[in-house]
mmCIF file of C-alpha atoms in Angstrom:
data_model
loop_
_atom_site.group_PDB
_atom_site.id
_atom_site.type_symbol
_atom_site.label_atom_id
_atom_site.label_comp_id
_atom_site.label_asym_id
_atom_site.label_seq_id
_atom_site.Cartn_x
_atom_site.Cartn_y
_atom_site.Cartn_z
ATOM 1 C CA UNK A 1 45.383 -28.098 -2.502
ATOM 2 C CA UNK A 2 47.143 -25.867 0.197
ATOM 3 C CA UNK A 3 46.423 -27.223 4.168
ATOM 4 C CA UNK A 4 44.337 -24.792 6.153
ATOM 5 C CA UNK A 5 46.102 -22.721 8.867
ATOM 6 C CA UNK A 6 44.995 -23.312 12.597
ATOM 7 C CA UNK A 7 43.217 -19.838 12.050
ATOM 8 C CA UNK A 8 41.150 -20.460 8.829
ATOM 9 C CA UNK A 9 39.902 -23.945 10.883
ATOM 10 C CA UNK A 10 38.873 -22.095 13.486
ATOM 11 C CA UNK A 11 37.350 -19.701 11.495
ATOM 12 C CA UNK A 12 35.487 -21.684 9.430
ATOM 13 C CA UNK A 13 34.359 -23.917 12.580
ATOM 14 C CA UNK A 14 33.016 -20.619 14.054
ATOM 15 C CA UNK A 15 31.061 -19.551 10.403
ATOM 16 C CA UNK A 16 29.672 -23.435 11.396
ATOM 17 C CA UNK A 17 28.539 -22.455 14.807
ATOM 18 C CA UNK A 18 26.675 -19.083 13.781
ATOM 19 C CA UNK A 19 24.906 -20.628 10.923
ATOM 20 C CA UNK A 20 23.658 -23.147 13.513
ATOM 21 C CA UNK A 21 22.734 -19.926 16.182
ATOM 22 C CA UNK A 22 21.097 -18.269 13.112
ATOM 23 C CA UNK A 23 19.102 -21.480 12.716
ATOM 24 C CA UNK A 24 18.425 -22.089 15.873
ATOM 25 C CA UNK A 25 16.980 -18.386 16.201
ATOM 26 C CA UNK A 26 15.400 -18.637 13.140
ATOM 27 C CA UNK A 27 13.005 -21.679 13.998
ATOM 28 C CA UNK A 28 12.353 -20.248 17.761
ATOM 29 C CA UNK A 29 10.809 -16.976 15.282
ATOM 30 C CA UNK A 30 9.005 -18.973 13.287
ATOM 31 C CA UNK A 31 7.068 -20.742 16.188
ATOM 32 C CA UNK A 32 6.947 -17.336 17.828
ATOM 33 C CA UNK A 33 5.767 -15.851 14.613
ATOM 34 C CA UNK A 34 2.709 -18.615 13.762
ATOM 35 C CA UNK A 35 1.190 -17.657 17.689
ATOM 36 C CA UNK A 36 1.122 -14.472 16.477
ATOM 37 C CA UNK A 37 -0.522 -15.483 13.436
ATOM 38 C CA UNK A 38 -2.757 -18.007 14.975
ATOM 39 C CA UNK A 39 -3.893 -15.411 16.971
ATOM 40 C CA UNK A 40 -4.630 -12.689 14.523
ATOM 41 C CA UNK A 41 -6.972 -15.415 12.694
ATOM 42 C CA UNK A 42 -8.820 -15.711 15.407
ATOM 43 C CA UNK A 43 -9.425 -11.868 15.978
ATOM 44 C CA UNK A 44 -10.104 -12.285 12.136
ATOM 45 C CA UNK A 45 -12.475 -14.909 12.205
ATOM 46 C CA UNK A 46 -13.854 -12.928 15.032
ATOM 47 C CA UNK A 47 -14.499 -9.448 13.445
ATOM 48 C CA UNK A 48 -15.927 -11.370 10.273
ATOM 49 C CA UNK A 49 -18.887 -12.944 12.715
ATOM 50 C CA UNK A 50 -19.653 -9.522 14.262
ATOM 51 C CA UNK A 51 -19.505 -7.488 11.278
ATOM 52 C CA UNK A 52 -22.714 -5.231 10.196
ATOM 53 C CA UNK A 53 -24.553 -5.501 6.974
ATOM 54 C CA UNK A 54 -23.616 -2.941 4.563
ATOM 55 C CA UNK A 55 -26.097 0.248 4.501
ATOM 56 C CA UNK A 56 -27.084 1.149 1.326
ATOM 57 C CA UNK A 57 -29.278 4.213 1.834
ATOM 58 C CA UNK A 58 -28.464 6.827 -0.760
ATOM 59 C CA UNK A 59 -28.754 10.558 -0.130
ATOM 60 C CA UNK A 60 -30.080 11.477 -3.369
ATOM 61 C CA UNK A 61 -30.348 15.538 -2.133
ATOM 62 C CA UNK A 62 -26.458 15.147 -1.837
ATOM 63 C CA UNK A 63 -25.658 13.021 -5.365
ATOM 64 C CA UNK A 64 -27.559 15.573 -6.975
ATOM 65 C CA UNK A 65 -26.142 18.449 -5.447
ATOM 66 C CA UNK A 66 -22.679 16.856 -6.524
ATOM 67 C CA UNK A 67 -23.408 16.190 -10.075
ATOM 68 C CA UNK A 68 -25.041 19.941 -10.519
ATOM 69 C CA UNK A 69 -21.538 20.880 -8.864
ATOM 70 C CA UNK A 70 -19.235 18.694 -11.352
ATOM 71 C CA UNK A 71 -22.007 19.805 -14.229
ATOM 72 C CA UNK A 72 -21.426 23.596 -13.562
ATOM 73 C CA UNK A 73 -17.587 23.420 -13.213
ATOM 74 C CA UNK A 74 -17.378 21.151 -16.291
ATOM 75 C CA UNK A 75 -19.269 24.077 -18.304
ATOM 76 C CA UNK A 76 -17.086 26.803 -16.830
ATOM 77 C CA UNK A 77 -13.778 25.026 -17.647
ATOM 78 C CA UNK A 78 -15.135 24.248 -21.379
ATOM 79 C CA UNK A 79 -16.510 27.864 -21.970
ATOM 80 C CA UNK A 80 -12.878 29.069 -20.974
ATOM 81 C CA UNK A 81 -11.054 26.910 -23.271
ATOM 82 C CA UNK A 82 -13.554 27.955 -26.323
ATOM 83 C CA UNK A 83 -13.237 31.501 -25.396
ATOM 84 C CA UNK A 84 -9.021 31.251 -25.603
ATOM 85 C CA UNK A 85 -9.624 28.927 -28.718
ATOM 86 C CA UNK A 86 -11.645 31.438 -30.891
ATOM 87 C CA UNK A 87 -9.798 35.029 -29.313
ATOM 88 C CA UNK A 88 -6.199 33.197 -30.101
ATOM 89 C CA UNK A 89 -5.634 35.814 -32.692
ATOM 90 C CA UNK A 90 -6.535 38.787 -30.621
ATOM 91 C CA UNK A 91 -4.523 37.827 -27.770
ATOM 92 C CA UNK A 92 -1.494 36.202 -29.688
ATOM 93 C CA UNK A 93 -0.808 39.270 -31.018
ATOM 94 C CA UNK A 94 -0.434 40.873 -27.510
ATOM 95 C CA UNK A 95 2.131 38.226 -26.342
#
């Protein structure tokens, strides 16, 4: 194998020294990075104690107003498409 020049040592010792910044930076993240975490557990765990029963109360004037809604629009969109599906003919010949 060919020797190294002075200036592939030196770069490789310098690839050396950032991989040991990047770990270096890396580790002080994670530890920075778990406080974080520890503390968003506890805000967690925190919200999860307070938290209010679900209401279930249902507003059966409103559900049934909804439903007559969706009913009546279901109709009109179905009565259109029979009307175009028997009168094809008639307007076929216009197009």
């Amino acid at each position: 194998m060919p020797q190294k020049s002075k200036k592939q040592k030196q770069m490789a010792a310098l690839r050396r020294e950032v991989e040991l910044l990047r770990a270096q930076v890396k580790t002080t993240n994670n530890m920075a990075h778990e406080e974080v975490f520890q503390t968003k557990r506890e805000v967690a765990a925190e919200l999860v104690t307070n938290a209010k029963e679900p209401s279930f109360d249902l507003d059966f004037k409103y559900l049934s107003k909804d439903i007559r809604k969706t009913a009546i629009l279901t109709g009109m969109c179905l009565l259109i498409i029979f009307t175009l599906y028997f009168t094809e003919s008639r307007w076929m010949n216009l197009l």
